[in-house]
Amino acid sequence: MAFRTNASSAQPMTRSNTAARIDRNKPIEFTFDGRSYTGFAGDTLASALLANDVHLVGRSFKYHRPRGILSAGSEEPNALIRLGKGAYAEPNLRATQIEIFDGLYAESQNRTPSLKFDIGAINSVLGRFFPAGFYYKTFMWPAAMWMSYEHVIRHAAGLGKAAEDHNDPDRYEKTHAHCDILVAGGGAAGLMAAMQAAQSGARVILADEQNEFGGWLLGEANISIGGVPALVWVSAMLTDLAALPNVTLLPRTTVFGYMDHNYLTLNERVTDHLPTRPAHLPRQRLWKVRAKQVIIAQGAHERPLVFAGNDLPGVMLAGAVRTYINRYGVCPGRRAIVVCNNDDAYRTALDLYNAGADVVITDLRNDAKGPLITAARNAGIEILRGHAIIAAYGNQRVARVEIAPVDDSVTAISGDILHRDCDLISMSGGLSPAVHLHSQARGKLQWDGAKLCFRPSATHEPSFNIGACNASFDLATALKEAIRAGTKAAAATNHQTIALTAPDVVSANQNWKPLAAWKIPNGHGAGRGPKAFVDFQNDVTASDVSLAAREGYQSVEHLKRYTTTGMGTDQGKTSNINALAILADALGNEIPEVGTTTFRMPYTPSSIGAIAGRDIGDLFDPVRLTRMDAWHRANGAKFEHVGQWMRAWYYPKGDETIHEAVNREVKAARTTAGLLDASTLGKIDIRGRDAAEFLNRLYTNAWSKLGVGKCRYGLMLKDDGMVMDDGVTTRLGENHFHMTTTTGGAAGVLDWMEEWLQTEWPDLEVYLTSVTEQWAVATLSGPNAGKILQDAGIDFDLSPAEFPFMSMKEGHIGGLPARIFRISFTGELSYEINVAARHGLALWTHLMTAGKPHGITPYGTEAMHVLRAEKGFIIVGQETDGSVTPHDLGMDWIVSKAKSDFIGKRALARETMAYDNRKQLVGLLCSEPSTVIPEGAHAVLDPDQPMPMEMLGQVTSSYFSPNCGRSIAMAMLKGGHARKGQTVFFPMLDGTVLKAEIVDPVFFDPKGERIDG
Amino acid sequence: MLIITCPFCGPRDEAEFACGGEAHIARPLAENKISDAHFADYLFMRDNPKGLFLERWRHSAGCRRWFNVARDTVSHEIIEIYPMGSLPKKASPKAAYKASWRRDTAAEKAAVRSPNKAGGSK
Ligand SMILES: [Zn+2]
């Protein structure tokens, strides 16, 4: 072994002695895969596991290969953890971002039964049978087998396991915020830009996904800013920013979405890092921010190098290794190989060396020079120039490597292979600016051929990119850029500020131009030899990418879907550039010609809980209650939802079934009296000079001659001639009407009327006001209705001569001022009594008391449906479905021939409207009077015809009618009007066939003789 | 999520608005007989351009007033907001209005009421 042994390498601890941002006085106990470990306050789960020399933390998705910790940030593809237990469990969290706390419980994923022995790893042995597009190819044929294939795939697919209890016990909040300038990312550049912008007095929000501000500086040694160590400068900046009233600092907050018109979404992890979550705080908070200007300072992601075995635990990104050493005081290995195509990794080599590890640098470049290279050489670190790791080996952790000299273009091995033992590989393939937010907001990218990365070019929204995400990796350059952006963004929001002086940066100079080396040769040829991974999370290898290109997947979007590279929870943050560079190489194209896939939100996964916030359970949708609701509840009503309304459905007595209760209610309404809470009907107050003309255009029938105090039923069509709503409208005065609509249609009808008034007929002087909530309505129906009103104390004459059907009178009932409408949805003598909403409950209880001797019976919506069906009255939305004309309903009588126009008139004259095979409303009587045909059942003329059968139409309403003593139904059947007397059949799912006769849809009192009581 | 400047309330979040589709579709009057095909143009055919589009919006969770918006369907830039019953004033929306296939069609001509009857158009 040619390792140069570091003098201090005898030290047994993985923790280094470097000044770190952990508190060694605060040990923290946590559990990973059932074992207890100790870390320190300030550790992430990843750093604490590495401190305990745990590198194996998961199994990969496809091959179940052992995987370790690759990164130290949110780009982590491998170290995905299931955190917490029971209902609190959450899968796929990145160990690199989880702050540890006492009692933290974490489990690895994708392994059965244990991480070290995993049955699924057999996929790894069979690896050559799982090439790119394996599932597509294998399971495509024969089509009939798809169902069983799918079962296998679904079982194998899926990352992590959701909580067993799907009721998330945590609380989440949402907040809306406006600011002048949002700064996304609180590293050096973000802090500087925020400070610059804040000087102007502009309102600034600074958000960073980490628990501490400072970005990559948190993981660096030997850099000073403004004459002090970098982190001292960071701390001073934070103190100053926190003191400014116009600045909001949001740590642990990921800006994950950037949408049109500078609308951004942020996820703040408020209490995730606490061992016990205070009751007054939400777990997470979703910020919806509207910013006038956005400054993006997201930083950059380091790229892995693609060599065989690069996915073994112990193979890490060089910058991450540096972060573990400097920020967490953890040296992740004792014998490290640094492999790189750039200067930056030399910083890692030096920090590893200073932390006591043995280090060898294999630099792909032949000609590297500069202060960092000199420093490494002076430290005595072995540097193999023009060498690459061509393969790494190990069982559950990297143990040895093959290193070989390579040619200048890193395409071929040019000499003898060296073998080295190691326990850590620290790799660096250069930096990729995090252009995610910029791209989400549809900013353009350009390829930087020197720095080998995509960088932002034109922005689409008012925004700036600064620092590493703008490919300005040099710190001094980034700070100057930040000052410029801060000044400009402030000015764009009308806040003037004088540019601050950029602080001096003292740091070793480095060359930011890496050597292009996208795929390290392994000496075995294409598609052979051990796997070299491009996308760790999706187990996509370099040869998968090349194979896809050979098979014709030449677009990067196709490559992504075929190989799944760039998908998953990390969305290819570490893999995308390598994948498309390898694709470009395979196609013989330039990288910018291949282009990138689309960047979509979220930047990192956000919990659904945060997105739902408090809009769950009772707060999911408002519930509307009528003024009589308390009585319904006190009297045992069952309820149903009608839109947002809770309506009394039926009122069971004792242990009555719904069927028994409804039968009783329906009978009472025709023998004594029934009382219905009809408060939910839509009510619109219509006033103005042109109110009657407006109704003429809105309804199919004529309204000009309707007398004051008279009511009329109206049908409203859409301009395509199809029924959209119905209801009774009453003339209260010459220019004043009271319209009722269906319960569900109320808001839509008002919008509809406003639309026509505002956009088509602005010359009409009409004013519309929703008064649904202003009136409480009790509908008293039945032969005893008049007697009950008398006893309740009505102050006007109820005789049909004085108060005829379809009229309205104002008066008092039991002293309550009321509008009483003589209209009927049951066919019985009926009064719709409207009182001011606040009198609703008083009216109801008064009527129930007065009606008691007369057999008054409260009835719900179910009985209402049966009663109206007995009379053949339609319900819009039940008999109609947006394709039904008045003629189809047998309601030609309501369509005016005289009016020159109304909404829908021209459409009714279309040729297709006259077809006699349109579905038309009919009644049905089942051959078995006790059998209720299911609603939705399809009618056929011949039940013995071969399948698929020719459908005639469907049952729209179907009930048992106690007043008819048998079942009744309504249906929409093709050519139904001409089919009366015919028999139709209804094949049921259980193989039986029901039979019914087509009849007129009025089943009870066809002559309407009961309307006056 | 757009910011839309309601002419009556000022700039508000898109969540407060409802889009009413293409603007400047003249409604043929029933008394002016046009063919089913021309009527279908009015009733069913809607433009869906890539780029500048004249459309109607309603401040549904605000003042409930309708107005017209000239919007770029690609960039989502709002170029002009102008009242119902009026035409855009800026050059590009004006040109889009004039270039619309709906201008001078049978349906548009049939939207005009004969002189002896009262009525409006948009
Ligand atoms: Zn408004």
PDB file of C-alpha atoms in Angstrom, chain A residues 21 185-188 190-192 194-195 206-208 210-215 218 230-244 247-251:
ATOM      1  CA  ARG A  21     -21.353  24.218  14.527  1.00  0.00           C
ATOM      2  CA  GLY A 185     -31.310  31.622  -0.413  1.00  0.00           C
ATOM      3  CA  GLY A 186     -29.398  32.988   2.577  1.00  0.00           C
ATOM      4  CA  GLY A 187     -25.818  32.167   1.700  1.00  0.00           C
ATOM      5  CA  ALA A 188     -23.195  34.857   1.285  1.00  0.00           C
ATOM      6  CA  GLY A 190     -28.354  36.188  -0.459  1.00  0.00           C
ATOM      7  CA  LEU A 191     -27.338  37.864   2.800  1.00  0.00           C
ATOM      8  CA  MET A 192     -25.473  40.585   0.952  1.00  0.00           C
ATOM      9  CA  ALA A 194     -30.883  41.298   1.375  1.00  0.00           C
ATOM     10  CA  MET A 195     -28.756  43.760   3.299  1.00  0.00           C
ATOM     11  CA  LEU A 206     -35.029  36.366   3.159  1.00  0.00           C
ATOM     12  CA  ALA A 207     -35.691  32.626   3.143  1.00  0.00           C
ATOM     13  CA  ASP A 208     -33.247  29.756   3.383  1.00  0.00           C
ATOM     14  CA  GLN A 210     -31.272  25.340   6.090  1.00  0.00           C
ATOM     15  CA  ASN A 211     -31.618  25.786   9.847  1.00  0.00           C
ATOM     16  CA  GLU A 212     -28.838  28.357   9.730  1.00  0.00           C
ATOM     17  CA  PHE A 213     -28.092  31.126   7.269  1.00  0.00           C
ATOM     18  CA  GLY A 214     -24.686  31.117   5.623  1.00  0.00           C
ATOM     19  CA  GLY A 215     -25.112  28.587   2.817  1.00  0.00           C
ATOM     20  CA  LEU A 218     -21.131  26.920   6.955  1.00  0.00           C
ATOM     21  CA  ALA A 230     -16.579  34.115   7.040  1.00  0.00           C
ATOM     22  CA  LEU A 231     -18.994  32.850   9.672  1.00  0.00           C
ATOM     23  CA  VAL A 232     -18.278  35.825  11.911  1.00  0.00           C
ATOM     24  CA  TRP A 233     -19.243  38.029   8.978  1.00  0.00           C
ATOM     25  CA  VAL A 234     -22.403  35.940   8.463  1.00  0.00           C
ATOM     26  CA  SER A 235     -23.321  36.327  12.096  1.00  0.00           C
ATOM     27  CA  ALA A 236     -22.813  40.108  12.010  1.00  0.00           C
ATOM     28  CA  MET A 237     -24.940  40.383   8.866  1.00  0.00           C
ATOM     29  CA  LEU A 238     -27.705  38.411  10.523  1.00  0.00           C
ATOM     30  CA  THR A 239     -27.628  40.570  13.634  1.00  0.00           C
ATOM     31  CA  ASP A 240     -27.937  43.679  11.481  1.00  0.00           C
ATOM     32  CA  LEU A 241     -30.689  42.233   9.302  1.00  0.00           C
ATOM     33  CA  ALA A 242     -32.678  41.008  12.292  1.00  0.00           C
ATOM     34  CA  ALA A 243     -32.597  44.531  13.725  1.00  0.00           C
ATOM     35  CA  LEU A 244     -34.251  45.996  10.633  1.00  0.00           C
ATOM     36  CA  VAL A 247     -36.758  42.504   7.008  1.00  0.00           C
ATOM     37  CA  THR A 248     -38.331  39.102   7.641  1.00  0.00           C
ATOM     38  CA  LEU A 249     -35.862  36.266   8.135  1.00  0.00           C
ATOM     39  CA  LEU A 250     -37.183  32.786   7.410  1.00  0.00           C
ATOM     40  CA  PRO A 251     -34.753  29.970   8.209  1.00  0.00           C
TER      41      PRO A 251
END
